[in-house]
PDB file of C-alpha atoms in Angstrom:
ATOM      1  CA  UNK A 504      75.280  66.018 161.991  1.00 53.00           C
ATOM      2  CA  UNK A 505      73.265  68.272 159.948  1.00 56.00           C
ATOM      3  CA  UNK A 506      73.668  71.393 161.850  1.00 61.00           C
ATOM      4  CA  UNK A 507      77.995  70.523 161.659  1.00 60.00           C
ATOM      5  CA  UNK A 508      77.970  70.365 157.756  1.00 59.00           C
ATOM      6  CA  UNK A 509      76.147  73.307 156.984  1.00 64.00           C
ATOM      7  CA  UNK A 510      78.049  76.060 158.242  1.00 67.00           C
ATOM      8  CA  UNK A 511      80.905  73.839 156.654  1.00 69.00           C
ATOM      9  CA  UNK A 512      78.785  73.989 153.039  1.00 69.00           C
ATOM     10  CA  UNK A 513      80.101  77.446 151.894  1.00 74.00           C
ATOM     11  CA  UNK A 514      83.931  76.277 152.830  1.00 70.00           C
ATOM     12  CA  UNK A 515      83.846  73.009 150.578  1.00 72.00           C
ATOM     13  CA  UNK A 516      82.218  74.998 147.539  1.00 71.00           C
ATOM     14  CA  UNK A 517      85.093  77.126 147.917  1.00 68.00           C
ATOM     15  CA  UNK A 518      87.846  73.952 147.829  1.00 70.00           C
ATOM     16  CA  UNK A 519      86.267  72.848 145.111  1.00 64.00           C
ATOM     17  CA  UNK A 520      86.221  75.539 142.778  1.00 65.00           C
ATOM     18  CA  UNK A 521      89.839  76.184 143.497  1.00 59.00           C
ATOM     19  CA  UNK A 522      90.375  72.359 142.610  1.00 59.00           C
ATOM     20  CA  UNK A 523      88.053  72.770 139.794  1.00 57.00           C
ATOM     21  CA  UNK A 524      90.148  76.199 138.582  1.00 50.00           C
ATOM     22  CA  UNK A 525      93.655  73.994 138.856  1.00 48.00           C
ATOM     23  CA  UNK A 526      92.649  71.046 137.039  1.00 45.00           C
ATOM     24  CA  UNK A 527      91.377  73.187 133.885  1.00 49.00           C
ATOM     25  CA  UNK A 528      94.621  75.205 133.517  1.00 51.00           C
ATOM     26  CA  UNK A 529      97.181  73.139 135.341  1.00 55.00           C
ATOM     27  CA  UNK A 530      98.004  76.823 137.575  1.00 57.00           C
ATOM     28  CA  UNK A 531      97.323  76.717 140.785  1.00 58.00           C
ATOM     29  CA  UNK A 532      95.473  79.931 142.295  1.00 54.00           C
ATOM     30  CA  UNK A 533      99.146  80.682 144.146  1.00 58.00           C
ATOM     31  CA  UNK A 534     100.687  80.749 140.632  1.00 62.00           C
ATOM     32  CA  UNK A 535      98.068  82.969 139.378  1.00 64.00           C
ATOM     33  CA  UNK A 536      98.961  85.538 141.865  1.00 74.00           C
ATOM     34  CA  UNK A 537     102.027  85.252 141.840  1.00 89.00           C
ATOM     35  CA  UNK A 538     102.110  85.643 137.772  1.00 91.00           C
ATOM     36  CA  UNK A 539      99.910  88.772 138.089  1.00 92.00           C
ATOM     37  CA  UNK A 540     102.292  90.394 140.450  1.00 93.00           C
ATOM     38  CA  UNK A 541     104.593  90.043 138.648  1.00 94.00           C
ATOM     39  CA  UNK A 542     103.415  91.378 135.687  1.00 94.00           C
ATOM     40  CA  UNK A 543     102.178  94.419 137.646  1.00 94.00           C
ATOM     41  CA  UNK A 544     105.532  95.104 139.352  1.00 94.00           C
ATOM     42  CA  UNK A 545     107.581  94.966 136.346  1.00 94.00           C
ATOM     43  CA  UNK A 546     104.799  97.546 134.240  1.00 92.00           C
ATOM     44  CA  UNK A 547     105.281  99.513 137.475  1.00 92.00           C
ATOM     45  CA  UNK A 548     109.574  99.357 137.117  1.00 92.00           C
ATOM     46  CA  UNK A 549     109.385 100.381 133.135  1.00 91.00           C
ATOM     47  CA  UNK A 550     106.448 103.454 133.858  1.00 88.00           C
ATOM     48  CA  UNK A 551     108.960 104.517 136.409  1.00 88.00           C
ATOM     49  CA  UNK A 552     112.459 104.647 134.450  1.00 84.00           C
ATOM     50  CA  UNK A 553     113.179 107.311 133.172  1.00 79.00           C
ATOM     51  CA  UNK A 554     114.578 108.573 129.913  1.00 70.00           C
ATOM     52  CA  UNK A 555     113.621 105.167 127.853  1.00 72.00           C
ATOM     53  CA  UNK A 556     110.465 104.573 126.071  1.00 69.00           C
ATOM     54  CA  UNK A 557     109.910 101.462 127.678  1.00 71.00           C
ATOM     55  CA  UNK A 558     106.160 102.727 128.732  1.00 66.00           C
ATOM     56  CA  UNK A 559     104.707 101.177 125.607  1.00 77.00           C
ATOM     57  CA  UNK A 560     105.705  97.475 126.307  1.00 87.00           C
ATOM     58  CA  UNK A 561     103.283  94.883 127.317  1.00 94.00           C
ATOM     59  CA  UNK A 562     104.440  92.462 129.445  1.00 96.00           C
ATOM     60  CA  UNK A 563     102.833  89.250 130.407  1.00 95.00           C
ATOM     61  CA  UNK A 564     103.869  86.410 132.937  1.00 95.00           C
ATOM     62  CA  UNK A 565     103.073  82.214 132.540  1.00 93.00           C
ATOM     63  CA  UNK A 566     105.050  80.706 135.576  1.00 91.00           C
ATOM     64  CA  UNK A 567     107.432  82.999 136.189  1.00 93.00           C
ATOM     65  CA  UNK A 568     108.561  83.670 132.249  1.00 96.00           C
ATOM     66  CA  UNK A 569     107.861  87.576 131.456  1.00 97.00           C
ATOM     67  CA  UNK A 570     107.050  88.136 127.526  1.00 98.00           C
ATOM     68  CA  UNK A 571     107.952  91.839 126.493  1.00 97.00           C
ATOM     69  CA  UNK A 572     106.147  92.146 123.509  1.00 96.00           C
ATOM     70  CA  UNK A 573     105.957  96.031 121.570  1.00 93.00           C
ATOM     71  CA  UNK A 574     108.065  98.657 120.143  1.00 91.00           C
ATOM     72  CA  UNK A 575     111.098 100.760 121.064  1.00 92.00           C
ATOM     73  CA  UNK A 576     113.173 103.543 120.198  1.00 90.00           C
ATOM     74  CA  UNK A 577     116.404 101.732 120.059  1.00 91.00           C
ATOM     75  CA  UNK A 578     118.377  98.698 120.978  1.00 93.00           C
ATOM     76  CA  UNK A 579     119.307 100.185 124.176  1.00 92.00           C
ATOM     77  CA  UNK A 580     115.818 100.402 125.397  1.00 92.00           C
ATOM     78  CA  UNK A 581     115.010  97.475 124.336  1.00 94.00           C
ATOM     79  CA  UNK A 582     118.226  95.803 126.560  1.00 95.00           C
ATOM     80  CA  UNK A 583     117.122  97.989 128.975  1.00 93.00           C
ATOM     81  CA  UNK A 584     113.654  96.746 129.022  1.00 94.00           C
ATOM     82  CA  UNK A 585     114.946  93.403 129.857  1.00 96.00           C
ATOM     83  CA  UNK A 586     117.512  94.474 132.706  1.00 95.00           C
ATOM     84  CA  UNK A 587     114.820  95.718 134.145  1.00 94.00           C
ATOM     85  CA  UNK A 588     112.674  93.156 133.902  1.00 96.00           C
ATOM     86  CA  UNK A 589     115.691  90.705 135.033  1.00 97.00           C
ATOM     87  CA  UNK A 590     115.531  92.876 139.044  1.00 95.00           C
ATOM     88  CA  UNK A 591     112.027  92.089 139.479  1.00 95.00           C
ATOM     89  CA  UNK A 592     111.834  89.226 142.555  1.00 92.00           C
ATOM     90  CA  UNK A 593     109.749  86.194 140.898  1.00 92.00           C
ATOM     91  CA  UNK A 594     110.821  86.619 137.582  1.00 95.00           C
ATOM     92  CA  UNK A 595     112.348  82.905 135.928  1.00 95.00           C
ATOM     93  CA  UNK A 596     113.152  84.120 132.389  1.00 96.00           C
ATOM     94  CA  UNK A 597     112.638  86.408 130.174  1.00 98.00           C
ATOM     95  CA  UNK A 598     111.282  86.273 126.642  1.00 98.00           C
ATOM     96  CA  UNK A 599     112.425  89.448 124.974  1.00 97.00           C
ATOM     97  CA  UNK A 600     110.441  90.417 121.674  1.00 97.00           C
ATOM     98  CA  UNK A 601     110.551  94.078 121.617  1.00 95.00           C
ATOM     99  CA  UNK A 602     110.907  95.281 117.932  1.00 94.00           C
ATOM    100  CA  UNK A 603     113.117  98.353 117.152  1.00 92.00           C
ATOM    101  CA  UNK A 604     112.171  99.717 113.694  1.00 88.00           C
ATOM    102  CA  UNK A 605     114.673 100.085 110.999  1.00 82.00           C
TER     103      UNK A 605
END
């Protein structure tokens, strides 16, 4: 019995870590991910438009909901910004809060 549960041993530490990691944040590793790509994917889409200064945006991802948070140029990047955002696959909402100064 011994010599069944011990290769076994490192398998279970790993399912319960995972369990342990849900139950303090309420995300699931799978969410986790999945927010991260996001957020990567959608820095990726506003590095590679051109003509805006949507490069200085942070963006960060809880369940699907993308916060834009920074400064732009004008309105239009900052609509632009979220269009962008919008065509990323994953993406549930977005919570625009780019400033524009006066």
């Amino acid at each position: 019995m011994r010599k069944l549960i011990k290769p076994l041993l490192p398998l279970i530490a790993l399912v319960l870590m995972l369990a342990g990691c849900q139950a303090l944040t309420g995300d699931t590793l799978g969410q986790n991910i999945d927010d991260t790509t996001i957020t990567t994917t959608v820095k990726a889409k506003l590095a590679g438009d051109k003509g805006s200064s949507v490069t200085r945006v942070q963006v960060d991802t809880n369940r699907g909901v993308v916060a834009l948070t920074g400064t732009v140029e004008s309105a239009a990047d900052r609509a632009r910004a979220e269009q962008i955002t919008r065509t990323v696959s994953g993406v549930k909402g977005v919570a625009n809060n780019l400033q524009v100064p006066k």
